[in-house]
Short mmCIF file of C-alpha atoms in Angstrom, two decimals:
data_model
loop_
_atom_site.label_atom_id
_atom_site.label_comp_id
_atom_site.label_asym_id
_atom_site.label_seq_id
_atom_site.Cartn_x
_atom_site.Cartn_y
_atom_site.Cartn_z
CA MET A 1 -65.16 -47.77 29.79
CA THR A 2 -62.96 -45.63 31.78
CA GLU A 3 -62.34 -41.31 30.95
CA GLN A 4 -59.15 -42.20 29.63
CA GLU A 5 -59.49 -44.86 27.28
CA ILE A 6 -62.36 -42.72 26.42
CA LEU A 7 -59.47 -40.35 26.07
CA SER A 8 -57.37 -42.19 24.22
CA ARG A 9 -60.29 -42.98 21.60
CA LEU A 10 -60.71 -39.83 21.63
CA ALA A 11 -57.19 -38.74 20.30
CA LYS A 12 -57.61 -41.07 17.47
CA ILE A 13 -60.65 -39.18 16.47
CA VAL A 14 -58.75 -36.62 16.42
CA GLU A 15 -55.83 -37.50 14.80
CA GLU A 16 -57.63 -38.46 11.60
CA PHE A 17 -59.67 -35.77 11.45
CA THR A 18 -57.51 -33.27 11.83
CA GLY A 19 -53.99 -34.65 11.70
CA ILE A 20 -52.61 -33.69 15.02
CA PRO A 21 -50.97 -35.91 16.61
CA ALA A 22 -52.55 -37.78 19.58
CA SER A 23 -50.33 -37.52 21.61
CA ARG A 24 -50.86 -34.23 22.09
CA VAL A 25 -54.92 -34.52 22.43
CA THR A 26 -54.16 -34.15 26.66
CA GLY A 27 -56.64 -33.55 28.61
CA GLU A 28 -56.27 -30.02 29.39
CA ALA A 29 -55.81 -28.60 25.55
CA ASN A 30 -58.11 -26.08 25.30
CA ILE A 31 -60.00 -27.36 21.54
CA ALA A 32 -59.42 -23.52 19.98
CA GLU A 33 -56.78 -21.81 21.35
CA ASP A 34 -54.04 -24.23 21.92
CA LEU A 35 -54.72 -27.03 19.60
CA GLN A 36 -56.54 -24.19 16.61
CA ILE A 37 -58.86 -27.06 15.62
CA SER A 38 -62.45 -24.91 13.82
CA SER A 39 -65.14 -25.12 14.57
CA LEU A 40 -66.30 -28.03 11.72
CA SER A 41 -63.52 -29.63 12.36
CA MET A 42 -65.21 -30.10 16.18
CA VAL A 43 -68.21 -31.32 14.87
CA GLU A 44 -66.41 -34.32 12.18
CA ILE A 45 -64.64 -35.03 15.55
CA ILE A 46 -68.08 -34.53 18.10
CA VAL A 47 -69.76 -36.79 14.96
CA ALA A 48 -67.52 -39.94 15.05
CA ALA A 49 -67.40 -39.91 18.45
CA GLU A 50 -71.19 -40.08 18.49
CA ASP A 51 -70.81 -43.48 16.75
CA GLU A 52 -67.61 -44.42 18.49
CA PHE A 53 -68.88 -44.12 22.31
CA GLN A 54 -72.51 -44.33 20.88
CA ILE A 55 -74.48 -41.97 22.16
CA THR A 56 -75.87 -38.00 20.78
CA VAL A 57 -74.29 -34.80 21.73
CA PRO A 58 -76.72 -32.11 21.46
CA ASP A 59 -75.92 -29.21 19.57
CA ALA A 60 -76.35 -27.01 23.21
CA ALA A 61 -73.99 -28.91 25.02
CA LEU A 62 -71.09 -27.94 22.60
CA LYS A 63 -70.81 -24.50 23.34
CA ASP A 64 -69.62 -26.05 26.97
CA LEU A 65 -66.71 -28.47 25.78
CA GLY A 66 -63.74 -25.81 25.97
CA THR A 67 -61.17 -28.64 26.90
CA PHE A 68 -60.88 -32.58 25.68
CA GLU A 69 -61.28 -33.06 29.63
CA ASP A 70 -64.57 -31.39 29.60
CA VAL A 71 -65.32 -34.15 26.48
CA VAL A 72 -64.34 -36.43 27.91
CA SER A 73 -66.04 -35.98 31.10
CA TYR A 74 -69.36 -35.28 29.05
CA ILE A 75 -69.12 -38.53 27.04
CA TYR A 76 -68.38 -40.88 30.43
CA ARG A 77 -71.65 -39.23 31.93
CA ALA A 78 -74.06 -39.41 28.47
CA ARG A 79 -73.02 -43.44 27.84
CA ARG A 80 -73.19 -43.44 32.71
CA GLN A 81 -76.59 -41.85 31.40
CA ALA A 82 -77.52 -43.97 28.42
CA ALA A 83 -76.73 -47.96 30.58
CA GLY A 84 -78.74 -46.69 33.70
CA ARG A 85 -81.57 -45.86 31.45
CA SER A 86 -81.46 -48.69 29.01
CA GLY A 87 -79.96 -51.26 32.02
CA GLN A 88 -77.92 -53.00 29.54
CA ASP A 89 -75.81 -55.27 31.15
CA ASP A 90 -72.33 -54.55 30.07
CA SER A 91 -72.25 -51.16 29.82
CA ALA A 92 -73.45 -51.29 33.18
CA ALA A 93 -70.59 -53.45 34.78
CA GLU A 94 -68.48 -51.43 32.75
CA VAL A 95 -69.70 -48.05 34.82
CA ALA A 96 -69.96 -50.44 37.76
CA ALA A 97 -66.41 -51.40 37.47
CA THR A 98 -64.97 -48.15 36.85
CA MET B 1 -54.74 6.34 -25.58
CA SER B 2 -57.06 5.77 -21.87
CA SER B 3 -56.21 8.19 -19.25
CA TYR B 4 -57.35 5.96 -16.21
CA ARG B 5 -54.15 4.20 -17.35
CA ASN B 6 -51.19 7.51 -17.16
CA ASN B 7 -50.81 6.32 -13.48
CA ALA B 8 -51.97 2.57 -13.23
CA GLU B 9 -49.75 0.28 -11.83
CA ARG B 10 -48.00 -2.13 -15.09
CA VAL B 11 -48.66 -5.28 -14.29
CA VAL B 12 -46.12 -8.74 -14.75
CA VAL B 13 -46.32 -12.17 -13.87
CA THR B 14 -43.20 -13.72 -12.02
CA GLY B 15 -45.12 -17.36 -10.89
CA LEU B 16 -46.93 -19.90 -13.20
CA GLY B 17 -48.77 -23.25 -11.85
CA ALA B 18 -50.20 -25.70 -13.51
CA VAL B 19 -51.80 -29.93 -12.96
CA THR B 20 -52.84 -30.16 -16.56
CA PRO B 21 -53.65 -33.27 -18.39
CA VAL B 22 -50.26 -33.36 -19.92
CA GLY B 23 -48.17 -32.38 -17.52
CA GLU B 24 -47.86 -32.36 -13.18
CA ASP B 25 -46.70 -27.92 -13.76
CA ALA B 26 -46.57 -25.99 -16.64
CA ALA B 27 -42.77 -27.03 -17.45
CA ALA B 28 -43.80 -30.07 -17.69
CA THR B 29 -46.64 -29.11 -19.50
CA TRP B 30 -45.45 -26.58 -21.96
CA ALA B 31 -43.12 -29.42 -22.89
CA ALA B 32 -45.86 -32.00 -23.72
CA LEU B 33 -47.85 -28.84 -25.69
CA LEU B 34 -43.99 -28.61 -28.09
CA ALA B 35 -44.34 -31.99 -28.09
CA GLY B 36 -47.64 -32.91 -29.38
CA LYS B 37 -48.52 -34.96 -26.74
CA SER B 38 -52.03 -35.43 -26.08
CA GLY B 39 -53.33 -36.30 -22.93
CA VAL B 40 -56.95 -37.70 -24.12
CA ARG B 41 -57.55 -41.48 -22.54
CA LYS B 42 -60.78 -43.88 -22.52
CA LEU B 43 -61.86 -43.52 -19.96
CA THR B 44 -62.27 -46.72 -17.19
CA GLU B 45 -64.27 -46.27 -15.22
CA SER B 46 -67.95 -48.40 -14.78
CA TRP B 47 -70.07 -44.74 -15.38
CA ALA B 48 -68.56 -43.99 -18.94
CA ALA B 49 -70.11 -47.49 -19.90
CA GLU B 50 -73.66 -45.65 -20.14
CA LEU B 51 -73.00 -42.69 -21.76
CA PRO B 52 -71.84 -42.05 -25.69
CA VAL B 53 -68.82 -40.25 -24.75
CA ARG B 54 -66.13 -42.31 -22.93
CA ILE B 55 -63.33 -40.65 -23.26
CA ALA B 56 -61.49 -37.48 -21.42
CA ALA B 57 -59.09 -35.53 -19.60
CA ARG B 58 -57.43 -36.34 -16.82
CA ALA B 59 -55.03 -34.52 -15.25
CA MET B 60 -51.71 -35.87 -15.37
CA THR B 61 -51.25 -35.99 -10.77
CA ASP B 62 -54.04 -37.58 -8.86
CA PRO B 63 -54.24 -34.71 -6.04
CA ALA B 64 -55.91 -37.22 -4.02
CA THR B 65 -51.78 -38.42 -3.03
CA MET B 66 -50.93 -35.31 -2.52
CA PHE B 67 -53.16 -33.97 0.64
CA PRO B 68 -52.87 -35.82 3.83
CA ALA B 69 -56.65 -37.59 4.33
CA PHE B 70 -57.88 -35.16 7.10
CA GLN B 71 -57.50 -32.45 4.25
CA LEU B 72 -58.74 -34.30 0.87
CA ARG B 73 -61.69 -34.63 2.74
CA HIS B 74 -62.29 -30.71 3.34
CA MET B 75 -61.16 -30.55 -0.43
CA ASP B 76 -63.23 -30.73 -3.36
CA ARG B 77 -61.24 -32.31 -6.16
CA SER B 78 -61.25 -28.51 -7.78
CA GLY B 79 -60.59 -26.46 -4.84
CA GLN B 80 -57.15 -29.14 -4.31
CA PHE B 81 -56.16 -29.32 -7.82
CA ALA B 82 -56.34 -25.30 -7.25
CA LEU B 83 -54.14 -25.58 -3.82
CA LEU B 84 -51.22 -27.79 -5.74
CA ALA B 85 -51.05 -24.78 -9.14
CA ALA B 86 -50.72 -21.83 -6.66
CA ARG B 87 -48.77 -23.85 -4.48
CA GLN B 88 -46.34 -24.03 -7.46
CA ALA B 89 -47.08 -20.66 -9.10
CA TRP B 90 -45.90 -19.56 -5.84
CA GLN B 91 -43.01 -21.35 -5.39
CA ASP B 92 -42.07 -19.70 -8.97
CA ALA B 93 -42.35 -17.06 -7.90
CA GLY B 94 -39.77 -17.27 -5.12
CA SER B 95 -42.15 -17.38 -3.08
CA PRO B 96 -43.10 -13.10 -2.45
CA ARG B 97 -42.62 -11.35 0.69
CA VAL B 98 -45.45 -9.11 0.24
CA ASP B 99 -47.52 -7.05 2.94
CA PRO B 100 -50.78 -10.12 3.64
CA GLU B 101 -53.03 -6.83 3.46
CA ARG B 102 -51.79 -6.23 -0.51
CA LEU B 103 -51.91 -9.65 -1.51
CA GLY B 104 -55.08 -10.33 -3.06
CA VAL B 105 -56.38 -13.97 -4.51
CA SER B 106 -58.93 -14.54 -8.91
CA MET B 107 -59.56 -18.10 -8.04
CA ALA B 108 -61.91 -18.82 -11.01
CA THR B 109 -63.61 -21.88 -11.18
CA GLY B 110 -66.49 -22.39 -14.51
CA ILE B 111 -69.03 -24.92 -12.20
CA GLY B 112 -67.39 -25.29 -9.23
CA GLY B 113 -67.65 -28.39 -6.86
CA VAL B 114 -70.10 -30.15 -8.16
CA ALA B 115 -69.04 -33.61 -7.30
CA SER B 116 -68.86 -32.70 -3.42
CA VAL B 117 -72.45 -31.70 -3.99
CA LEU B 118 -73.25 -35.65 -5.51
CA ASN B 119 -71.10 -37.15 -3.20
CA ALA B 120 -73.81 -35.42 -0.65
CA GLN B 121 -76.99 -36.42 -2.45
CA GLU B 122 -75.54 -40.02 -1.68
CA THR B 123 -74.90 -39.37 1.59
CA MET B 124 -77.84 -37.00 2.44
CA ALA B 125 -80.31 -40.02 0.71
CA ALA B 126 -78.00 -43.21 2.21
CA LYS B 127 -77.91 -41.84 6.36
CA GLY B 128 -79.70 -38.60 6.40
CA TRP B 129 -78.43 -34.93 7.33
CA GLN B 130 -76.58 -35.68 10.30
CA ARG B 131 -73.92 -37.19 8.19
CA LEU B 132 -73.23 -34.37 6.06
CA SER B 133 -70.00 -33.08 5.96
CA PRO B 134 -69.55 -30.21 7.99
CA PHE B 135 -67.59 -28.74 5.18
CA ILE B 136 -70.04 -29.60 2.61
CA VAL B 137 -70.56 -25.44 1.65
CA PRO B 138 -67.09 -24.73 1.44
CA MET B 139 -67.07 -27.39 -0.48
CA LEU B 140 -69.77 -26.88 -2.91
CA MET B 141 -68.57 -23.19 -3.03
CA PRO B 142 -67.87 -21.80 -6.16
CA ASN B 143 -64.92 -19.61 -4.18
CA GLY B 144 -63.99 -22.24 -2.07
CA ALA B 145 -60.58 -22.61 -4.31
CA ALA B 146 -60.35 -19.20 -4.49
CA ALA B 147 -60.78 -19.29 -0.68
CA LEU B 148 -58.89 -21.96 0.29
CA ILE B 149 -55.79 -20.92 -1.37
CA GLY B 150 -56.26 -16.80 -0.18
CA ILE B 151 -55.93 -18.76 3.58
CA GLU B 152 -52.97 -20.63 3.04
CA LEU B 153 -51.49 -17.69 1.48
CA GLY B 154 -52.66 -15.37 4.14
CA ALA B 155 -54.48 -12.77 1.30
CA ARG B 156 -55.86 -9.62 2.83
CA ALA B 157 -56.51 -8.03 0.26
CA GLY B 158 -59.37 -9.10 -1.60
CA VAL B 159 -60.19 -12.73 -2.34
CA HIS B 160 -62.69 -13.58 -5.74
CA THR B 161 -64.27 -16.15 -8.01
CA ALA B 162 -64.79 -14.76 -12.04
CA VAL B 163 -67.72 -17.04 -12.62
CA SER B 164 -68.06 -17.17 -16.82
CA ALA B 165 -68.10 -20.98 -17.36
CA CYS B 166 -65.43 -21.69 -20.07
CA ALA B 167 -63.44 -18.18 -20.48
CA SER B 168 -63.93 -18.22 -15.75
CA SER B 169 -59.78 -18.28 -15.70
CA ALA B 170 -59.52 -15.52 -18.23
CA GLU B 171 -61.33 -13.37 -16.35
CA ALA B 172 -59.96 -14.30 -13.72
CA ILE B 173 -55.99 -13.00 -14.41
CA GLY B 174 -58.12 -9.72 -15.90
CA TYR B 175 -59.80 -9.17 -12.36
CA GLY B 176 -56.86 -10.25 -10.58
CA MET B 177 -54.87 -7.34 -13.44
CA GLU B 178 -57.53 -5.01 -12.52
CA MET B 179 -57.16 -5.27 -8.53
CA ILE B 180 -52.49 -4.46 -8.57
CA ARG B 181 -53.69 -1.75 -11.90
CA SER B 182 -56.25 0.62 -9.59
CA GLY B 183 -53.55 0.01 -6.62
CA ARG B 184 -55.35 -2.25 -4.28
CA ALA B 185 -52.97 -4.69 -4.17
CA ASP B 186 -49.45 -5.43 -4.93
CA VAL B 187 -49.57 -8.80 -6.44
CA VAL B 188 -52.12 -11.66 -6.67
CA VAL B 189 -52.64 -14.58 -7.38
CA ALA B 190 -54.91 -15.62 -10.75
CA GLY B 191 -56.19 -18.80 -12.38
CA GLY B 192 -59.28 -21.15 -12.23
CA THR B 193 -59.57 -24.87 -11.29
CA GLU B 194 -61.99 -27.55 -12.98
CA ALA B 195 -62.74 -31.06 -12.07
CA VAL B 196 -66.27 -32.43 -13.15
CA ILE B 197 -65.05 -35.88 -15.35
CA LEU B 198 -68.05 -36.83 -13.70
CA PRO B 199 -71.28 -39.29 -15.07
CA GLU B 200 -73.78 -36.11 -15.10
CA ALA B 201 -71.68 -33.23 -16.47
CA ILE B 202 -70.30 -35.67 -19.68
CA GLY B 203 -73.78 -36.64 -19.66
CA GLY B 204 -75.27 -33.41 -20.07
CA PHE B 205 -72.68 -31.69 -21.82
CA ALA B 206 -72.92 -34.96 -24.21
CA VAL B 207 -77.10 -34.04 -24.26
CA MET B 208 -76.07 -29.81 -25.45
CA ARG B 209 -74.23 -32.33 -28.49
CA ALA B 210 -70.74 -30.10 -27.73
CA LEU B 211 -68.69 -33.68 -27.04
CA SER B 212 -66.58 -35.40 -29.43
CA CYS B 213 -67.39 -38.79 -29.19
CA ARG B 214 -64.39 -40.23 -31.51
CA ASN B 215 -63.97 -43.23 -28.75
CA ASP B 216 -62.33 -45.32 -30.52
CA ASN B 217 -59.37 -42.79 -30.62
CA PRO B 218 -59.17 -39.98 -27.88
CA GLU B 219 -55.75 -39.31 -29.22
CA ARG B 220 -57.53 -37.33 -32.11
CA ALA B 221 -60.74 -36.80 -30.35
CA SER B 222 -59.89 -32.89 -30.14
CA ARG B 223 -59.19 -31.79 -33.18
CA PRO B 224 -59.81 -27.73 -33.39
CA PHE B 225 -60.34 -26.23 -36.72
CA ASP B 226 -60.19 -29.33 -38.09
CA LYS B 227 -63.22 -30.52 -41.29
CA ALA B 228 -63.84 -33.34 -39.35
CA ARG B 229 -63.91 -32.36 -35.66
CA ASP B 230 -66.63 -33.23 -33.77
CA GLY B 231 -66.98 -31.53 -30.39
CA PHE B 232 -64.51 -31.35 -27.10
CA VAL B 233 -62.71 -33.17 -25.04
CA LEU B 234 -63.38 -32.21 -21.00
CA GLY B 235 -60.65 -31.81 -18.89
CA GLU B 236 -59.91 -31.23 -16.08
CA GLY B 237 -57.10 -29.77 -13.48
CA ALA B 238 -55.78 -26.04 -13.01
CA GLY B 239 -53.22 -23.34 -13.42
CA ALA B 240 -52.67 -20.34 -11.46
CA ILE B 241 -50.24 -17.23 -12.94
CA VAL B 242 -48.40 -15.27 -9.90
CA LEU B 243 -49.43 -11.56 -10.88
CA GLU B 244 -47.41 -8.25 -10.00
CA SER B 245 -46.41 -5.03 -9.78
CA ALA B 246 -44.63 -4.47 -12.03
CA GLY B 247 -42.47 -1.76 -9.39
CA HIS B 248 -43.28 -4.06 -6.47
CA ALA B 249 -40.85 -7.43 -8.92
CA ALA B 250 -38.23 -4.76 -9.86
CA LYS B 251 -37.52 -4.13 -5.72
CA ARG B 252 -37.62 -7.90 -4.99
CA ALA B 253 -35.05 -8.85 -8.61
CA ALA B 254 -38.53 -11.79 -10.11
CA ASN B 255 -37.58 -12.89 -13.23
CA VAL B 256 -40.89 -11.83 -15.02
CA ARG B 257 -42.24 -13.62 -17.38
CA ALA B 258 -43.65 -11.97 -19.47
CA ALA B 259 -46.02 -8.93 -18.97
CA ALA B 260 -50.27 -8.25 -18.54
CA ALA B 261 -50.52 -5.62 -20.63
CA GLY B 262 -54.26 -6.00 -21.66
CA VAL B 263 -57.68 -7.41 -21.65
CA GLY B 264 -61.15 -7.15 -23.58
CA TYR B 265 -64.42 -8.09 -22.20
CA SER B 266 -67.47 -8.46 -24.04
CA ALA B 267 -70.79 -10.68 -24.00
CA ASP B 268 -72.57 -11.91 -27.56
CA SER B 269 -76.20 -11.17 -25.68
CA TYR B 270 -77.18 -13.43 -28.29
CA ASP B 271 -77.82 -17.57 -28.01
CA VAL B 272 -76.42 -19.20 -24.03
CA ALA B 273 -74.43 -21.94 -26.29
CA MET B 274 -73.96 -20.52 -29.61
CA PRO B 275 -71.40 -17.80 -30.94
CA ALA B 276 -72.94 -14.93 -32.53
CA PRO B 277 -72.80 -15.16 -35.92
CA ASP B 278 -69.63 -14.37 -37.27
CA GLY B 279 -67.63 -14.06 -34.45
CA ILE B 280 -68.91 -10.22 -33.91
CA GLY B 281 -68.28 -10.58 -29.44
CA ALA B 282 -65.63 -12.51 -29.63
CA ALA B 283 -63.35 -9.75 -32.72
CA MET B 284 -65.19 -7.41 -29.41
CA ALA B 285 -63.12 -8.63 -26.74
CA ILE B 286 -60.19 -8.25 -29.05
CA ARG B 287 -59.90 -5.22 -30.28
CA ARG B 288 -60.87 -3.97 -26.99
CA ALA B 289 -58.06 -6.78 -25.16
CA LEU B 290 -55.21 -4.86 -27.50
CA ALA B 291 -56.50 -1.08 -26.85
CA ASP B 292 -56.20 -1.54 -23.29
CA ALA B 293 -52.63 -3.09 -24.00
CA GLU B 294 -51.80 -0.02 -25.97
CA ILE B 295 -50.90 -2.37 -29.15
CA THR B 296 -52.12 -2.38 -32.54
CA PRO B 297 -52.38 -5.89 -34.32
CA ALA B 298 -48.85 -5.48 -35.90
CA ASP B 299 -47.33 -5.77 -32.90
CA VAL B 300 -49.38 -9.54 -31.87
CA VAL B 301 -47.48 -12.96 -33.38
CA HIS B 302 -48.84 -15.38 -31.56
CA ILE B 303 -52.61 -16.91 -30.94
CA ASN B 304 -53.42 -18.98 -28.15
CA ALA B 305 -56.39 -20.03 -29.49
CA HIS B 306 -60.27 -20.69 -27.75
CA ALA B 307 -60.76 -23.53 -30.63
CA THR B 308 -62.45 -26.58 -28.20
CA SER B 309 -62.68 -28.46 -31.41
CA THR B 310 -66.75 -27.66 -31.60
CA PRO B 311 -68.20 -27.34 -35.56
CA SER B 312 -69.88 -23.77 -34.89
CA GLY B 313 -67.38 -22.44 -32.75
CA ASP B 314 -63.51 -22.66 -34.20
CA THR B 315 -65.29 -21.60 -37.50
CA ALA B 316 -67.11 -18.33 -34.96
CA GLU B 317 -63.29 -17.66 -33.66
CA ALA B 318 -61.74 -17.49 -37.11
CA LEU B 319 -64.00 -15.06 -38.36
CA ALA B 320 -62.83 -13.33 -34.64
CA ILE B 321 -59.73 -13.17 -35.03
CA SER B 322 -59.77 -11.78 -39.04
CA ARG B 323 -62.32 -9.33 -38.26
CA ALA B 324 -60.77 -7.77 -35.14
CA LEU B 325 -57.36 -7.86 -36.54
CA GLY B 326 -57.68 -7.36 -40.24
CA ASP B 327 -54.14 -8.35 -43.18
CA ALA B 328 -52.19 -7.93 -39.90
CA ALA B 329 -53.72 -12.31 -38.71
CA ARG B 330 -52.41 -13.37 -42.11
CA GLY B 331 -48.38 -12.96 -39.77
CA ILE B 332 -50.32 -14.35 -36.62
CA VAL B 333 -49.82 -18.21 -35.85
CA VAL B 334 -52.69 -19.53 -34.36
CA SER B 335 -52.43 -22.50 -32.03
CA ALA B 336 -54.73 -24.66 -30.96
CA THR B 337 -53.48 -26.52 -27.42
CA LYS B 338 -57.38 -28.02 -26.65
CA SER B 339 -56.13 -30.22 -28.96
CA MET B 340 -53.70 -32.08 -26.22
CA THR B 341 -55.30 -30.30 -22.73
CA GLY B 342 -58.77 -31.30 -23.79
CA HIS B 343 -61.14 -28.15 -22.70
CA LEU B 344 -60.59 -27.69 -19.02
CA LEU B 345 -63.45 -25.10 -18.77
CA GLY B 346 -63.08 -23.37 -16.08
CA SER B 347 -60.08 -23.04 -15.75
CA ALA B 348 -58.70 -23.56 -20.13
CA GLY B 349 -57.70 -19.36 -19.72
CA VAL B 350 -55.11 -20.20 -17.28
CA ILE B 351 -53.93 -22.42 -19.59
CA ALA B 352 -53.70 -21.66 -22.16
CA SER B 353 -51.87 -17.88 -20.57
CA ILE B 354 -49.66 -19.90 -19.47
CA ALA B 355 -48.60 -21.62 -23.07
CA ALA B 356 -48.93 -18.75 -24.69
CA MET B 357 -46.58 -17.10 -22.77
CA TYR B 358 -44.25 -20.02 -22.84
CA ALA B 359 -44.38 -19.19 -26.84
CA LEU B 360 -43.65 -15.66 -26.37
CA ARG B 361 -39.85 -16.40 -24.01
CA ASP B 362 -39.07 -19.31 -26.62
CA SER B 363 -40.33 -17.71 -29.24
CA VAL B 364 -41.88 -20.32 -31.14
CA ALA B 365 -46.30 -21.42 -31.12
CA PRO B 366 -46.81 -24.88 -29.89
CA PRO B 367 -48.83 -27.49 -32.33
CA THR B 368 -52.16 -27.73 -33.22
CA ILE B 369 -52.74 -31.31 -33.50
CA ASN B 370 -55.28 -33.75 -35.15
CA LEU B 371 -55.45 -30.67 -37.69
CA GLU B 372 -55.55 -33.21 -41.14
CA ASP B 373 -58.21 -31.05 -43.34
CA PRO B 374 -58.77 -27.69 -42.70
CA ASP B 375 -61.68 -25.89 -41.81
CA ASP B 376 -62.27 -24.32 -45.83
CA GLU B 377 -64.76 -21.65 -44.50
CA ILE B 378 -61.31 -20.92 -41.82
CA ILE B 379 -58.77 -21.21 -44.41
CA ALA B 380 -61.21 -18.40 -46.02
CA ALA B 381 -61.24 -16.39 -42.79
CA GLY B 382 -57.23 -16.11 -43.64
CA ILE B 383 -55.55 -17.05 -40.52
CA ARG B 384 -52.73 -18.89 -39.85
CA ILE B 385 -52.08 -22.46 -37.72
CA ALA B 386 -49.37 -23.74 -36.22
CA PRO B 387 -50.21 -27.64 -37.30
CA GLY B 388 -46.79 -28.87 -36.10
CA GLN B 389 -44.21 -26.77 -34.13
CA LEU B 390 -43.90 -22.95 -36.18
CA GLU B 391 -41.70 -20.48 -35.05
CA LEU B 392 -42.50 -16.94 -34.18
CA ARG B 393 -41.44 -13.72 -36.14
CA SER B 394 -39.29 -11.90 -34.15
CA ARG B 395 -40.38 -8.31 -35.09
CA PRO B 396 -41.48 -6.31 -33.43
CA ALA B 397 -38.89 -5.51 -30.04
CA LYS B 398 -41.92 -5.28 -27.66
CA ARG B 399 -44.29 -9.13 -29.31
CA ALA B 400 -47.23 -9.98 -28.13
CA ALA B 401 -49.54 -13.19 -27.47
CA LEU B 402 -53.22 -13.04 -26.85
CA CYS B 403 -55.67 -15.71 -25.29
CA ASN B 404 -58.72 -16.41 -26.07
CA SER B 405 -61.79 -17.02 -24.41
CA PHE B 406 -65.08 -17.62 -24.10
CA GLY B 407 -67.67 -18.74 -22.31
CA PHE B 408 -71.54 -20.86 -22.55
CA GLY B 409 -74.12 -17.64 -21.78
CA GLY B 410 -71.54 -16.02 -24.58
CA HIS B 411 -69.16 -14.32 -23.08
CA ASN B 412 -66.17 -13.59 -23.87
CA VAL B 413 -62.18 -12.39 -22.64
CA THR B 414 -58.83 -11.77 -24.53
CA LEU B 415 -55.90 -11.61 -22.81
CA VAL B 416 -52.57 -9.86 -24.10
CA PHE B 417 -49.51 -10.43 -22.75
CA THR B 418 -46.33 -8.89 -24.07
CA THR B 419 -42.65 -9.66 -23.59
CA ALA B 420 -41.99 -7.71 -21.13
#
């Protein structure tokens, strides 16, 4: 899955949990300041993203996620690491293709 | 009389909002009450089949249709009702421009977000704590509804929640009045909300033997003051009123519904569920309310009674009215609108207050439906109950309506509204 695909799926999650149109969820948008997403809504979004992208995001990582670009690249790296560990063919192939 | 009042701000009501079992807003609720319409229905949910009580008074508006999905998930049903009622009241008041530091909220609940607690319990059992909503605590906390309203309106004078069972919203109105009188606020949105038509709540009240079991005839089940009454009917919904200092209301030429002239509180300190014998606690609240409003029993033309249709509660209240108002009680028309709305617990007092203010405006008492054979003890108490609509006395010039509200735990609150 490409970073662009991750952003697009993430934007749909953000829309579902906050009502903010997916089109406004851009990589550079600041989560708290530009989009006014509360910390509690962000927890909902991260939990939904964990399910959607089959990853886990430790609480300690949350404080470094200021923009959706940060979130996308975190998810991208987490998926790649997970694929590397498990050696799953599908994910590995996907990562290789990107 | 009470010297602390000499410089205190007079409080008026400038907005009404309600989501009730008989109406989608305050005006529709009043029209339905005047027409004697019952909001009590059979419960069709499968869980009701297991219970001895299978009737309740659901709100006319399903709040789930009134908010986008993402907002619904963040609010308990009681918070949804509260926000709808508060928005109505605010709009009815003309959406006043108020300094945020002078705007307050006093929104009560009797029970709070118990539906959210029960949902959370299911989520925990099925999926673990990690899948609880991060909004679960704001949803279950009793002050959650008040906070929702405060945040939406930007109220910074103070946001408060009274919790005193079925007296909660009357207490919240009293607290709101005191915020204005003491100079802490110019405008306060006050009221209450409740949403506990759930198997656990119905089972809980049923095991206390507090609910009517007249399952086959829902519209006849709530029958305050009637000999055949056998308990209350659980209702849901919310009410909100905009309280305003008379000066602030005059400055913006607001439409004044009534004056919120007085509040009286007392506690039975007797039993957690039964009223004190002969209604002595309730009588004390009524007397204190009159003193606070600086009126006499002869000024009172109408009472919206707490009268929930329980055998002991209604009798105690009739005795309390008689004890507190003496001979003047004979000239006062008492209505029990819970005969139509059922008992909305933490929003009962505000819904009754709204009805009392409309009654003053239209000079008519709403009916007490199902009063077919009045209880002998209540007849002996000498109070005059309106079985159908009854016109109110046109004198004195400044007339008062009382709203009684009593709660498990022995909480008694009486509010006084007067023609402005």
